[in-house]
Amino acid sequence: MTKIVVVTSGKGGVGKTTTSAALATGLAMRGHKTTVIDFDVGLRNLDLIMGCERRVVYDLVNVINGDANLKQGLIKDKRVENLFILPASQTRDKDALSQEGVEKVLNGLRDMEMEYVICDSPAGIEKGALMAAYFADEAIVVTNPEVSSVRDSDRILGILSSKTRKAELGEGDIPARLLLTRYSPERVERGEMLSVEDVQEILAVDLLGVIPESQAVLNASNSGAPVILDLESDAGLAYADAVARFIGEERPHRFLTAAKKGLFGRLFGG
Amino acid sequence: MTVSIEEKASFEFKGRMLMATVLYLKDLDSRSLHQQISQRLEDAAQWLLDAPVVVDVAHPEEASQVELLTAVDTLRGLGVNLVALARHPELDDQVAAMLGLGSINLANGRDVARSEPPARTGNSKAAPAAAAEDTLVVEQPVRSGQQVYARGDLIVLAPVSTGAELLAEGNIHIYSTLRGRALAGVRGNEAARIFCQDLDAELVSIAGHYRVAEDLPDAYRRKPVQMSLDGDAMSFADLMGKS
């Protein structure tokens, strides 16, 4: 049984691609056969974060148009078993995505017995985002603890409850969970950022995880290795927790309070 | 003038929607009318002058033709672009023609509103009973960008987000936080009310009389509140205690 998961947010730059990469990698590390698809046609990024940008031959639009078959389009990850990447096309735009085409790709992945398909949605609420979400069985809404991101996430949650295939078939809302990223407990304490509780109260959805603001995320992007591979870092550990919760394990939330740093911590900590 | 001898269509029906402002005259006294309208025109700049206006008389049975005529003259003198008179049994198209106006039927749905006098004192009078089947119950959060419309009452059991809009011809009940907009009595029912467990709204409105977030009384912010219309003004009261 293949589970299709959309990672979405409405607002751009909040960490959808970082999250998609981490989630897919985390699931594969636990032995689940997983594909992550970049739906951001025209603004391809996932391949960079996954560190496979030099191995891209075909892309999602090629597969949709039949220029290549699915097996040719999928890039196998070199670090983790069971992990595949289907990059976006950089030369086309979102109109190249058709509902039939996306369905064909997803059915192909079902035939390959993928356990999880992670759809990395583009920002916005237009065609690309709608196509990424349409066939989803479950959604992860990535939000930063600030008001504009929260409002956009709220908008996306509304769209998810009406514009997915399940909603159209009258099978009800797909389950959606919140992943709060770039969380800085220090800034919450200073009142510069919304707290987890604030965001949850406004959005009224279950919390999948809280990822602390971390230099490790930027380092991971630069080096093309998903941050979840860096289990020395707080962000990597937080993503590992989120993956565990995603597949049904219970994990307490960490990194929600500011660490009390000593003098050396202040000087050298990060 | 030239006379066309060609057989060609000299007219065409255009199905265009036209927005008109309805000027609801509660009182026909021309002096107070002149004073209030001219002041309103100063405040509201062009909108009344540009828009076609339909005159609707609150108490047609009491309106004499002389009063009507002076009221209409007063309005015309102020530059209000009058186009029609709302039709009532007492004010038919003959009366309209006498005033030099067209006659328009506004009755659909608005009769309901007018058949009941607006609740003046608030809590003593029961809200108009909307047919039970017109009541809409929403159990999911109403998200930013979503709009819910109820032909009768609207009951929401979950938070209403900023950027969401609730519209009801009857009352609106929100058993959670209202952060978006709530518009009750959208078809003119001035007896409609809004009940809300936690008021943090962007805008609340009853029968077109509205308050934006900035104008909400601080004493009722983030509190359980009921809102009703007291004349032209929105009145706020504690939902739990006696008001």
mmCIF file of N, CA, C and O in Angstrom, chain A residues 151 153-159 161-162 173 198 201-205, chain B residues 140-146 159 161-164 177 179 198 202 222:
data_model
loop_
_atom_site.group_PDB
_atom_site.id
_atom_site.type_symbol
_atom_site.label_atom_id
_atom_site.label_comp_id
_atom_site.label_asym_id
_atom_site.label_seq_id
_atom_site.Cartn_x
_atom_site.Cartn_y
_atom_site.Cartn_z
ATOM 1 N N ARG A 151 -0.823 32.398 8.683
ATOM 2 C CA ARG A 151 -2.034 32.672 7.909
ATOM 3 C C ARG A 151 -2.031 31.887 6.589
ATOM 4 O O ARG A 151 -3.043 31.329 6.187
ATOM 5 N N SER A 153 -0.538 29.097 6.014
ATOM 6 C CA SER A 153 -0.764 27.683 6.326
ATOM 7 C C SER A 153 -2.241 27.415 6.558
ATOM 8 O O SER A 153 -2.778 26.380 6.161
ATOM 9 N N ASP A 154 -2.884 28.358 7.205
ATOM 10 C CA ASP A 154 -4.312 28.241 7.452
ATOM 11 C C ASP A 154 -5.056 28.161 6.118
ATOM 12 O O ASP A 154 -5.962 27.348 5.934
ATOM 13 N N ARG A 155 -4.640 29.013 5.194
ATOM 14 C CA ARG A 155 -5.251 29.031 3.860
ATOM 15 C C ARG A 155 -5.064 27.671 3.174
ATOM 16 O O ARG A 155 -5.992 27.130 2.593
ATOM 17 N N ILE A 156 -3.837 27.154 3.270
ATOM 18 C CA ILE A 156 -3.549 25.862 2.634
ATOM 19 C C ILE A 156 -4.374 24.743 3.284
ATOM 20 O O ILE A 156 -4.896 23.868 2.602
ATOM 21 N N LEU A 157 -4.526 24.791 4.601
ATOM 22 C CA LEU A 157 -5.336 23.773 5.270
ATOM 23 C C LEU A 157 -6.763 23.791 4.747
ATOM 24 O O LEU A 157 -7.393 22.746 4.553
ATOM 25 N N GLY A 158 -7.268 25.002 4.492
ATOM 26 C CA GLY A 158 -8.607 25.120 3.918
ATOM 27 C C GLY A 158 -8.680 24.517 2.531
ATOM 28 O O GLY A 158 -9.635 23.824 2.182
ATOM 29 N N ILE A 159 -7.657 24.785 1.738
ATOM 30 C CA ILE A 159 -7.629 24.255 0.378
ATOM 31 C C ILE A 159 -7.527 22.728 0.403
ATOM 32 O O ILE A 159 -8.204 22.039 -0.348
ATOM 33 N N SER A 161 -8.743 20.789 2.495
ATOM 34 C CA SER A 161 -9.999 20.149 2.884
ATOM 35 C C SER A 161 -11.035 20.179 1.767
ATOM 36 O O SER A 161 -12.094 19.601 1.899
ATOM 37 N N SER A 162 -10.735 20.859 0.660
ATOM 38 C CA SER A 162 -11.725 20.874 -0.421
ATOM 39 C C SER A 162 -11.161 20.469 -1.779
ATOM 40 O O SER A 162 -11.885 20.039 -2.652
ATOM 41 N N ASP A 173 -11.771 14.978 4.785
ATOM 42 C CA ASP A 173 -10.474 15.642 4.781
ATOM 43 C C ASP A 173 -9.355 14.620 4.873
ATOM 44 O O ASP A 173 -9.501 13.594 5.525
ATOM 45 N N ASP A 198 0.758 29.144 20.568
ATOM 46 C CA ASP A 198 0.062 30.164 19.769
ATOM 47 C C ASP A 198 -0.319 29.606 18.404
ATOM 48 O O ASP A 198 -1.454 29.728 17.946
ATOM 49 N N GLU A 201 -2.924 26.916 18.516
ATOM 50 C CA GLU A 201 -4.252 27.432 18.822
ATOM 51 C C GLU A 201 -4.902 28.026 17.578
ATOM 52 O O GLU A 201 -6.081 27.843 17.323
ATOM 53 N N ILE A 202 -4.086 28.721 16.784
ATOM 54 C CA ILE A 202 -4.639 29.346 15.585
ATOM 55 C C ILE A 202 -4.976 28.299 14.526
ATOM 56 O O ILE A 202 -6.033 28.354 13.900
ATOM 57 N N LEU A 203 -4.100 27.344 14.337
ATOM 58 C CA LEU A 203 -4.293 26.410 13.229
ATOM 59 C C LEU A 203 -5.143 25.191 13.593
ATOM 60 O O LEU A 203 -5.708 24.552 12.715
ATOM 61 N N ALA A 204 -5.216 24.878 14.857
ATOM 62 C CA ALA A 204 -6.051 23.765 15.318
ATOM 63 C C ALA A 204 -5.784 22.461 14.559
ATOM 64 O O ALA A 204 -6.708 21.837 14.035
ATOM 65 N N VAL A 205 -4.512 22.088 14.438
ATOM 66 C CA VAL A 205 -4.170 20.776 13.870
ATOM 67 C C VAL A 205 -3.116 20.116 14.759
ATOM 68 O O VAL A 205 -2.456 20.773 15.560
ATOM 69 N N GLN B 140 -15.970 21.940 11.400
ATOM 70 C CA GLN B 140 -14.540 22.057 11.093
ATOM 71 C C GLN B 140 -14.108 23.522 11.241
ATOM 72 O O GLN B 140 -14.922 24.420 11.080
ATOM 73 N N PRO B 141 -12.805 23.735 11.496
ATOM 74 C CA PRO B 141 -12.332 25.118 11.503
ATOM 75 C C PRO B 141 -12.623 25.789 10.159
ATOM 76 O O PRO B 141 -12.519 25.141 9.116
ATOM 77 N N VAL B 142 -13.015 27.056 10.191
ATOM 78 C CA VAL B 142 -13.199 27.803 8.947
ATOM 79 C C VAL B 142 -11.889 28.540 8.700
ATOM 80 O O VAL B 142 -11.481 29.393 9.487
ATOM 81 N N ARG B 143 -11.230 28.167 7.612
ATOM 82 C CA ARG B 143 -9.862 28.618 7.349
ATOM 83 C C ARG B 143 -9.838 29.918 6.569
ATOM 84 O O ARG B 143 -10.790 30.265 5.887
ATOM 85 N N SER B 144 -8.678 30.550 6.624
ATOM 86 C CA SER B 144 -8.454 31.763 5.851
ATOM 87 C C SER B 144 -8.820 31.523 4.390
ATOM 88 O O SER B 144 -8.421 30.524 3.808
ATOM 89 N N GLY B 145 -9.597 32.424 3.816
ATOM 90 C CA GLY B 145 -9.974 32.292 2.409
ATOM 91 C C GLY B 145 -11.264 31.520 2.200
ATOM 92 O O GLY B 145 -11.812 31.520 1.110
ATOM 93 N N GLN B 146 -11.755 30.871 3.239
ATOM 94 C CA GLN B 146 -13.016 30.143 3.093
ATOM 95 C C GLN B 146 -14.185 31.039 3.436
ATOM 96 O O GLN B 146 -14.077 31.952 4.245
ATOM 97 N N PRO B 159 -12.764 27.098 15.505
ATOM 98 C CA PRO B 159 -12.261 28.465 15.307
ATOM 99 C C PRO B 159 -12.506 28.978 13.878
ATOM 100 O O PRO B 159 -12.504 28.204 12.928
ATOM 101 N N SER B 161 -10.792 31.484 11.318
ATOM 102 C CA SER B 161 -9.488 32.119 11.177
ATOM 103 C C SER B 161 -9.567 33.514 10.564
ATOM 104 O O SER B 161 -10.532 33.843 9.891
ATOM 105 N N THR B 162 -8.505 34.255 10.764
ATOM 106 C CA THR B 162 -8.339 35.529 10.077
ATOM 107 C C THR B 162 -8.446 35.289 8.578
ATOM 108 O O THR B 162 -7.853 34.347 8.061
ATOM 109 N N GLY B 163 -9.191 36.111 7.890
ATOM 110 C CA GLY B 163 -9.312 35.936 6.443
ATOM 111 C C GLY B 163 -10.452 35.010 6.050
ATOM 112 O O GLY B 163 -10.706 34.816 4.875
ATOM 113 N N ALA B 164 -11.148 34.442 7.031
ATOM 114 C CA ALA B 164 -12.333 33.630 6.725
ATOM 115 C C ALA B 164 -13.570 34.520 6.866
ATOM 116 O O ALA B 164 -13.536 35.539 7.553
ATOM 117 N N THR B 177 -13.212 30.662 18.873
ATOM 118 C CA THR B 177 -12.655 31.989 18.634
ATOM 119 C C THR B 177 -13.042 32.497 17.242
ATOM 120 O O THR B 177 -12.898 31.785 16.260
ATOM 121 N N ARG B 179 -11.819 34.975 14.621
ATOM 122 C CA ARG B 179 -10.733 35.869 14.223
ATOM 123 C C ARG B 179 -11.010 36.487 12.852
ATOM 124 O O ARG B 179 -10.361 37.420 12.448
ATOM 125 N N ASP B 198 -15.374 33.887 21.907
ATOM 126 C CA ASP B 198 -14.098 34.578 22.048
ATOM 127 C C ASP B 198 -13.981 35.540 20.873
ATOM 128 O O ASP B 198 -13.758 35.124 19.741
ATOM 129 N N GLU B 202 -12.046 40.361 12.747
ATOM 130 C CA GLU B 202 -11.582 41.408 11.829
ATOM 131 C C GLU B 202 -12.705 42.405 11.586
ATOM 132 O O GLU B 202 -12.484 43.584 11.415
ATOM 133 N N ARG B 222 -11.653 39.450 23.146
ATOM 134 C CA ARG B 222 -11.263 38.149 23.711
ATOM 135 C C ARG B 222 -12.201 37.706 24.835
ATOM 136 O O ARG B 222 -11.795 37.023 25.768
#
